[in-house]
mmCIF file of C-alpha atoms in Angstrom:
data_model
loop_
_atom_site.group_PDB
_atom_site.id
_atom_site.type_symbol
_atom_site.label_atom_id
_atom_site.label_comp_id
_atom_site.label_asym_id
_atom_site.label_seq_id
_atom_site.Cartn_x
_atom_site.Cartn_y
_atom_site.Cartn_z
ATOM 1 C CA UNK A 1079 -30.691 -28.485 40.017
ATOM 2 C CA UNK A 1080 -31.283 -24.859 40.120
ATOM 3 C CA UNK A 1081 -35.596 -25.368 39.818
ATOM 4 C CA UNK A 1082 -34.808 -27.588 43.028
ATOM 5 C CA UNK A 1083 -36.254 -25.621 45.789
ATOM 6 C CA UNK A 1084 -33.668 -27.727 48.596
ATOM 7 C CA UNK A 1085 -30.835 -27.246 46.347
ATOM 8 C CA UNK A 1086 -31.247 -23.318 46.113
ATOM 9 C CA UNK A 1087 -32.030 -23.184 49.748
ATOM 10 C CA UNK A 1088 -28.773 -24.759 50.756
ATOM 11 C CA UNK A 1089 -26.680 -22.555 48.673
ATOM 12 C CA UNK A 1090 -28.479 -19.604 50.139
ATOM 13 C CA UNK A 1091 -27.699 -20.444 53.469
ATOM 14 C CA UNK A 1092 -24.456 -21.629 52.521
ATOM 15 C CA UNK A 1093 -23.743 -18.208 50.935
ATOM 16 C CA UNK A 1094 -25.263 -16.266 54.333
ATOM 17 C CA UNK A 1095 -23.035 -18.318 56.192
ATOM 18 C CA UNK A 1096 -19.983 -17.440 53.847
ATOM 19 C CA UNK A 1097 -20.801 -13.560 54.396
ATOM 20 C CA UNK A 1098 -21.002 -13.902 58.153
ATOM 21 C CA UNK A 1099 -17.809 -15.500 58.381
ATOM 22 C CA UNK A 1100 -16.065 -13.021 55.816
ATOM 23 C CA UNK A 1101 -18.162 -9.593 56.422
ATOM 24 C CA UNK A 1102 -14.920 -7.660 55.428
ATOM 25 C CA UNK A 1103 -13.827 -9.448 52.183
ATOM 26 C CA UNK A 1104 -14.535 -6.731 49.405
ATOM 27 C CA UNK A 1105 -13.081 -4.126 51.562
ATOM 28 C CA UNK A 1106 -9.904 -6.490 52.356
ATOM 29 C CA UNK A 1107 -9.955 -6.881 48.890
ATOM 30 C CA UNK A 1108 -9.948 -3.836 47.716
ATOM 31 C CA UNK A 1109 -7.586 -1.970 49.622
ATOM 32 C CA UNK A 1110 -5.042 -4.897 48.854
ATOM 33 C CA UNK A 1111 -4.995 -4.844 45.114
ATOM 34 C CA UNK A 1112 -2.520 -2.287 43.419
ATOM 35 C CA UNK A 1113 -3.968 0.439 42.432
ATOM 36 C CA UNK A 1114 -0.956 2.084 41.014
ATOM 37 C CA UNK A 1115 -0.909 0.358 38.075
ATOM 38 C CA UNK A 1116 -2.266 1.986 34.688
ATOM 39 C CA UNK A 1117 -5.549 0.929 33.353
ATOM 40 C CA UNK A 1118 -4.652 -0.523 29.245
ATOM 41 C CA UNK A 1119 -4.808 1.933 26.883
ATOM 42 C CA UNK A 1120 -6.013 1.227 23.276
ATOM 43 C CA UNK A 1121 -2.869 2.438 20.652
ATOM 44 C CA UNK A 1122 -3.284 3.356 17.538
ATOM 45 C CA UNK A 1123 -0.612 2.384 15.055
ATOM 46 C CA UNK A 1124 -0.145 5.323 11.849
ATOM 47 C CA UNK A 1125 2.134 4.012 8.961
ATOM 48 C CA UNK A 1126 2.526 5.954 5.350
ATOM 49 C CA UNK A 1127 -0.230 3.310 3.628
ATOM 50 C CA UNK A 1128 -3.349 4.185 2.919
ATOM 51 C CA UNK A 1129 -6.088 1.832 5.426
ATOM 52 C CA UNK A 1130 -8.075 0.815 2.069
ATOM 53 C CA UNK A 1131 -7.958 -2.951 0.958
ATOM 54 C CA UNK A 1132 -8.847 -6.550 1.991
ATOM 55 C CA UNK A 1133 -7.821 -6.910 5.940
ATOM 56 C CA UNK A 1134 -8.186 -10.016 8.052
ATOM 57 C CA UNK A 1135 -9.371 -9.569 11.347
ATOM 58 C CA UNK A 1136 -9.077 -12.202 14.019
ATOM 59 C CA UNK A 1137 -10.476 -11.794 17.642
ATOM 60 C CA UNK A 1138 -9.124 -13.187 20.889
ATOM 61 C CA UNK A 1139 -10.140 -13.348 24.386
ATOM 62 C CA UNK A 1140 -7.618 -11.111 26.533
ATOM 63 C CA UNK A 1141 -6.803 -13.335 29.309
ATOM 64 C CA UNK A 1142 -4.703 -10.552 31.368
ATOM 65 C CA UNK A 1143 -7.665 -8.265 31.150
ATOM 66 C CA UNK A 1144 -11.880 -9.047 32.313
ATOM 67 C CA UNK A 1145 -13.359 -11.823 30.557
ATOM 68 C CA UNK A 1146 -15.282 -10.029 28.458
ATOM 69 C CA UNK A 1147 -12.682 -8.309 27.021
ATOM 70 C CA UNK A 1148 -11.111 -9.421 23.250
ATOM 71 C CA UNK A 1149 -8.310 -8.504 21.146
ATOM 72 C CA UNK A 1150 -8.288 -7.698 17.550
ATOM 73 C CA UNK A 1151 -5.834 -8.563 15.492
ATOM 74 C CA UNK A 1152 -5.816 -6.969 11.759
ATOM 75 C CA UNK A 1153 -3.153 -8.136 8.960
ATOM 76 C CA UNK A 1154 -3.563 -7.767 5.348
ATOM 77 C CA UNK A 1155 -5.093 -10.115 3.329
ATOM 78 C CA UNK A 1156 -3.208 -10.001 0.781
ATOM 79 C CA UNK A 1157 -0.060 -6.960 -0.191
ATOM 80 C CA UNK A 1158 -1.607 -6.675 -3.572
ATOM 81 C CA UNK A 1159 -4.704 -6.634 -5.107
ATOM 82 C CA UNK A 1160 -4.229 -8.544 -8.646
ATOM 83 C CA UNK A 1161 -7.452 -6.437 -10.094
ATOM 84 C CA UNK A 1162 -5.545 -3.141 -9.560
ATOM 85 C CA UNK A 1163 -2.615 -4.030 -11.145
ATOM 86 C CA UNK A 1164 -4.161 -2.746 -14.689
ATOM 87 C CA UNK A 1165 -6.798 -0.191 -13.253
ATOM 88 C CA UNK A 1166 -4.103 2.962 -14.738
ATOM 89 C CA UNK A 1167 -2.541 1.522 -18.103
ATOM 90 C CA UNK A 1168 -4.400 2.854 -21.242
ATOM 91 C CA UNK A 1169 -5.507 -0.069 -22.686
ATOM 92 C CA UNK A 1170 -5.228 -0.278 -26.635
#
């Protein structure tokens, strides 16, 4: 549809016609939305263990933020590694 030189003609005029009839709607716009609210701020989370080891790490799309934004979500993979278990004990 979009190679069809009718079809992109239309929705340029129907887009002209749009900003005649609307020539304020950014500035509407932007003076209406709140501006008072904070913009998210990353966090960062310090415990007492060390940030070593096996982590899982999952992404997801932030739907209260842009659309291009994502969440990461890191968990352990596992509490403890079984090939560290030994890695201190003299072995005889």
């Amino acid at each position: 549809m979009q190679t069809d030189p009718d079809y992109r003609n239309n929705q340029s005029r129907s887009q002209r016609a749009w900003l005649d009839r609307n020539p304020d709607y950014w500035r509407t716009y932007r003076s209406q939305t709140d501006k008072s609210s904070p913009a998210p701020v990353a966090t960062v989370v310090t415990t007492g263990t060390p940030l070593s080891g096996l982590y899982w790490i999952k992404f997801r799309q932030d739907t209260s933020a842009k659309s291009d934004a994502w969440i990461a979500e890191i968990t352990p993979a596992c509490t403890e590694s079984p090939g560290k278990k030994d890695a201190c004990k003299e072995r005889t």
